Short mmCIF file of C-alpha atoms in Angstrom, two decimals:
data_model
loop_
_atom_site.label_atom_id
_atom_site.label_comp_id
_atom_site.label_asym_id
_atom_site.label_seq_id
_atom_site.Cartn_x
_atom_site.Cartn_y
_atom_site.Cartn_z
CA ASP A 17 -2.23 -19.79 2.94
CA ALA A 18 -4.09 -16.91 4.59
CA ARG A 19 -4.82 -13.94 2.39
CA VAL A 20 -7.05 -10.91 2.12
CA THR A 21 -9.91 -11.37 -0.33
CA GLN A 22 -11.82 -8.64 -2.13
CA THR A 23 -14.96 -8.69 -4.21
CA PRO A 24 -15.73 -7.83 -6.88
CA ARG A 25 -12.39 -7.87 -8.71
CA ASP A 26 -13.75 -5.63 -11.46
CA LYS A 27 -16.72 -3.32 -11.47
CA VAL A 28 -18.01 -1.16 -14.29
CA THR A 29 -20.90 1.11 -13.46
CA GLU A 30 -22.58 4.26 -14.60
CA MET A 31 -22.31 7.62 -12.92
CA GLY A 32 -24.82 8.01 -10.10
CA GLN A 33 -25.01 4.32 -9.26
CA GLU A 34 -24.17 2.90 -5.85
CA VAL A 35 -21.03 0.80 -5.59
CA THR A 36 -20.22 -1.56 -2.73
CA MET A 37 -16.83 -3.19 -2.37
CA ARG A 38 -16.19 -5.97 0.12
CA CYS A 39 -13.12 -7.20 1.91
CA GLN A 40 -12.45 -10.22 4.06
CA PRO A 41 -9.36 -9.59 6.20
CA ILE A 42 -7.02 -12.32 7.32
CA LEU A 43 -8.44 -14.17 10.32
CA GLY A 44 -6.96 -12.80 13.51
CA HIS A 45 -5.97 -9.44 12.06
CA ASN A 46 -7.53 -6.59 13.99
CA THR A 47 -6.70 -3.66 11.72
CA VAL A 48 -8.22 -3.07 8.29
CA PHE A 49 -7.26 -0.37 5.80
CA TRP A 50 -8.89 0.91 2.61
CA TYR A 51 -6.67 2.49 -0.06
CA ARG A 52 -7.32 3.96 -3.48
CA GLN A 53 -4.69 3.85 -6.21
CA THR A 54 -4.63 5.99 -9.34
CA MET A 55 -1.86 6.93 -11.74
CA MET A 56 -2.12 10.59 -10.80
CA GLN A 57 -2.43 10.37 -7.01
CA GLY A 58 -0.67 7.12 -6.27
CA LEU A 59 -1.76 5.14 -3.23
CA GLU A 60 -4.05 7.08 -0.90
CA LEU A 61 -5.30 5.92 2.48
CA LEU A 62 -9.05 6.37 2.68
CA ALA A 63 -9.92 4.89 6.07
CA TYR A 64 -8.86 2.33 8.62
CA PHE A 65 -10.36 0.34 11.46
CA ARG A 66 -9.02 -1.22 14.63
CA ASN A 67 -11.11 -3.93 16.25
CA ARG A 68 -13.95 -2.90 13.92
CA ALA A 69 -13.98 0.69 15.18
CA PRO A 70 -13.16 3.43 12.67
CA LEU A 71 -9.95 5.19 13.68
CA ASP A 72 -9.35 7.53 10.79
CA ASP A 73 -11.42 8.27 7.73
CA SER A 74 -9.97 11.69 7.00
CA GLY A 75 -8.81 10.57 3.56
CA MET A 76 -12.30 9.74 2.44
CA PRO A 77 -14.78 12.13 0.77
CA LYS A 78 -17.51 11.96 3.41
CA ASP A 79 -20.35 13.15 1.23
CA ARG A 80 -20.32 10.05 -0.96
CA PHE A 81 -18.04 7.45 0.65
CA SER A 82 -18.74 5.32 3.69
CA ALA A 83 -16.76 2.50 5.25
CA GLU A 84 -17.97 -0.03 7.79
CA MET A 85 -17.02 -3.28 9.47
CA PRO A 86 -20.26 -5.09 10.26
CA ASP A 87 -18.25 -7.95 11.75
CA ALA A 88 -14.65 -9.07 12.13
CA THR A 89 -14.73 -10.98 8.82
CA LEU A 90 -16.17 -8.27 6.60
CA ALA A 91 -15.25 -4.70 5.74
CA THR A 92 -17.22 -2.68 3.19
CA LEU A 93 -16.56 0.48 1.24
CA LYS A 94 -19.55 2.11 -0.34
CA ILE A 95 -19.76 4.96 -2.86
CA GLN A 96 -23.13 6.61 -3.38
CA PRO A 97 -23.50 8.22 -5.84
CA SER A 98 -20.47 7.23 -7.88
CA GLU A 99 -18.70 9.67 -10.20
CA PRO A 100 -16.19 9.16 -13.04
CA ARG A 101 -13.40 10.59 -10.86
CA ASP A 102 -13.90 7.64 -8.49
CA SER A 103 -12.46 5.33 -11.14
CA ALA A 104 -9.44 3.69 -9.52
CA VAL A 105 -8.23 0.45 -8.00
CA TYR A 106 -9.39 0.09 -4.41
CA PHE A 107 -7.28 -2.04 -2.10
CA CYS A 108 -8.10 -3.48 1.26
CA ALA A 109 -5.27 -4.44 3.60
CA SER A 110 -5.25 -6.03 7.02
CA GLY A 111 -2.69 -6.41 9.75
CA THR A 112 -1.93 -6.45 13.42
CA VAL A 113 0.12 -4.06 15.46
CA ALA A 114 2.77 -6.16 17.18
CA GLY A 115 5.16 -4.24 19.38
CA GLY A 116 4.12 -1.03 17.68
CA TYR A 117 5.03 -2.23 14.19
CA ASN A 118 2.50 -2.61 11.46
CA GLU A 119 3.02 -4.85 8.44
CA GLN A 120 0.07 -4.81 6.08
CA PHE A 121 -1.22 -7.61 3.88
CA PHE A 122 -2.98 -6.40 0.76
CA GLY A 123 -5.85 -7.90 -1.15
CA PRO A 124 -5.86 -8.13 -4.96
CA GLY A 125 -7.93 -4.97 -5.33
CA THR A 126 -11.21 -3.97 -6.95
CA ARG A 127 -10.81 -2.14 -10.26
CA LEU A 128 -13.68 0.35 -10.44
CA THR A 129 -14.65 2.11 -13.65
CA VAL A 130 -17.39 4.72 -13.48
CA LEU A 131 -18.68 5.75 -16.90
CA SER B 11 0.07 14.04 0.91
CA GLN B 12 2.63 11.28 0.44
CA GLN B 13 5.49 11.34 2.94
CA GLY B 14 7.89 9.07 1.10
CA GLU B 15 9.40 10.14 -2.19
CA GLU B 16 11.07 7.44 -4.24
CA ASP B 17 13.89 8.06 -6.62
CA PRO B 18 14.16 7.29 -9.46
CA GLN B 19 10.57 7.14 -10.67
CA ALA B 20 11.59 4.51 -13.22
CA LEU B 21 14.64 2.27 -13.55
CA SER B 22 15.56 -0.14 -16.34
CA ILE B 23 18.52 -2.50 -15.99
CA GLN B 24 19.84 -5.75 -17.43
CA GLU B 25 19.21 -9.06 -15.73
CA GLY B 26 21.99 -9.86 -13.30
CA GLU B 27 22.75 -6.23 -12.47
CA ASN B 28 22.02 -4.65 -9.12
CA ALA B 29 19.11 -2.22 -8.70
CA THR B 30 19.11 0.58 -6.18
CA MET B 31 16.08 2.64 -5.24
CA ASN B 32 15.98 5.52 -2.80
CA CYS B 33 13.30 6.93 -0.54
CA SER B 34 13.26 10.23 1.30
CA TYR B 35 10.78 11.32 3.93
CA LYS B 36 10.05 14.43 5.93
CA THR B 37 9.10 13.65 9.54
CA SER B 38 10.33 11.36 12.33
CA ILE B 39 9.33 7.77 11.84
CA ASN B 40 8.74 4.62 13.85
CA ASN B 41 9.84 2.37 11.01
CA LEU B 42 10.13 2.27 7.23
CA GLN B 43 8.87 -0.55 5.06
CA TRP B 44 9.34 -1.54 1.43
CA TYR B 45 6.60 -3.14 -0.64
CA ARG B 46 6.51 -4.59 -4.14
CA GLN B 47 3.57 -4.40 -6.53
CA ASN B 48 3.38 -6.53 -9.64
CA SER B 49 1.21 -5.18 -12.43
CA GLY B 50 -2.47 -5.58 -11.62
CA ARG B 51 -1.83 -6.97 -8.16
CA GLY B 52 -1.88 -5.83 -4.55
CA LEU B 53 1.21 -4.75 -2.67
CA VAL B 54 3.42 -7.35 -1.03
CA HIS B 55 5.49 -6.56 2.04
CA LEU B 56 9.23 -7.06 1.49
CA ILE B 57 11.09 -5.80 4.52
CA LEU B 58 10.73 -3.57 7.57
CA ILE B 59 13.54 -1.55 9.14
CA ARG B 60 13.07 0.09 12.51
CA SER B 61 14.18 3.62 13.25
CA ASN B 62 17.01 2.35 15.49
CA GLU B 63 18.39 0.06 12.77
CA ARG B 64 20.79 1.11 10.04
CA GLU B 65 20.85 -1.89 7.73
CA LYS B 66 18.84 -5.01 7.15
CA HIS B 67 19.12 -7.96 4.77
CA SER B 68 16.62 -10.42 3.42
CA GLY B 69 17.80 -12.75 0.68
CA ARG B 70 18.85 -10.58 -2.27
CA LEU B 71 17.44 -7.45 -0.62
CA ARG B 72 19.46 -4.98 1.38
CA VAL B 73 17.83 -1.97 3.02
CA THR B 74 19.61 0.92 4.67
CA LEU B 75 18.15 3.68 6.79
CA ASP B 76 19.74 7.02 7.60
CA THR B 77 17.48 8.85 10.02
CA SER B 78 19.75 11.90 10.09
CA LYS B 79 19.19 12.35 6.36
CA LYS B 80 15.64 11.00 6.50
CA SER B 81 16.38 8.58 3.69
CA SER B 82 16.41 4.88 2.91
CA SER B 83 17.65 2.76 0.05
CA LEU B 84 16.61 -0.62 -1.27
CA LEU B 85 19.23 -2.68 -3.10
CA ILE B 86 18.25 -5.74 -5.10
CA THR B 87 21.31 -7.77 -6.03
CA ALA B 88 21.64 -10.09 -9.04
CA SER B 89 18.32 -8.94 -10.48
CA ARG B 90 15.98 -11.36 -12.25
CA ALA B 91 13.18 -10.82 -14.74
CA ALA B 92 10.72 -11.70 -11.96
CA ASP B 93 11.87 -8.63 -10.03
CA THR B 94 10.13 -6.42 -12.59
CA ALA B 95 7.54 -4.53 -10.53
CA SER B 96 6.88 -1.23 -8.79
CA TYR B 97 8.55 -0.73 -5.42
CA PHE B 98 7.11 1.50 -2.72
CA CYS B 99 8.51 2.75 0.53
CA ALA B 100 6.10 3.37 3.38
CA THR B 101 6.73 5.20 6.62
CA GLN B 102 5.02 4.55 9.90
CA GLN B 103 4.94 7.44 12.33
CA GLY B 104 2.80 6.13 15.15
CA ALA B 105 1.41 2.69 15.83
CA GLN B 106 -1.16 3.04 13.13
CA LYS B 107 -1.17 3.95 9.51
CA LEU B 108 1.50 3.78 6.84
CA VAL B 109 2.13 6.57 4.37
CA PHE B 110 3.25 5.35 0.96
CA GLY B 111 5.42 7.05 -1.61
CA GLN B 112 4.72 7.23 -5.33
CA GLY B 113 6.89 4.24 -6.14
CA THR B 114 9.77 3.29 -8.44
CA ARG B 115 8.93 1.31 -11.54
CA LEU B 116 11.68 -1.28 -12.04
CA THR B 117 12.13 -3.12 -15.34
CA ILE B 118 14.59 -5.98 -15.65
CA ASN B 119 15.57 -6.66 -19.25
CA PRO B 120 16.58 -10.22 -20.18
#
């Protein structure tokens, strides 16, 4: 049963610390998305990759956030330095674009709390 | 900003009743998708309807799409307690990203 995995599942850290979240997409999927979900803003797209190349990171605060895909089995989202307003659940999703249509498979999320 | 707007924001019904959720959007789309999110979990894809389709069924789910009104509805028939979740519509404009709405929180009371 193929699924997207994310680590860690929960992270509590103090303001100013670096946070790294990891995602393993489903094998064979060539598109990876990072989302952030909060009660106030809902689900926001931060960045996405196609074949490991970043296609759009316009939703991401560039001064502190960075997203990379070092290889096809790993995507990372890094926050440095973290701030309390970054507290949210961060989801990774992967998919393929077949015939122009894009179904996404979501991971379980990383719940980040910045104190 | 979110393209899809779900209505209602919250819905509470009795088990066995039908639940209807609506989604409106602003721009032309390639397709519209519905996802479910159980508390504390990731989103799960339910159904995709293409812009040239008007209605689609999957089990107890029925989705309609009216591109002239830029709206879609999701009907869950014979609801069960396990259907309690948040439901999101997502629109795809190109071949790339989805834009999600704020969701409808559905509660099925036993």
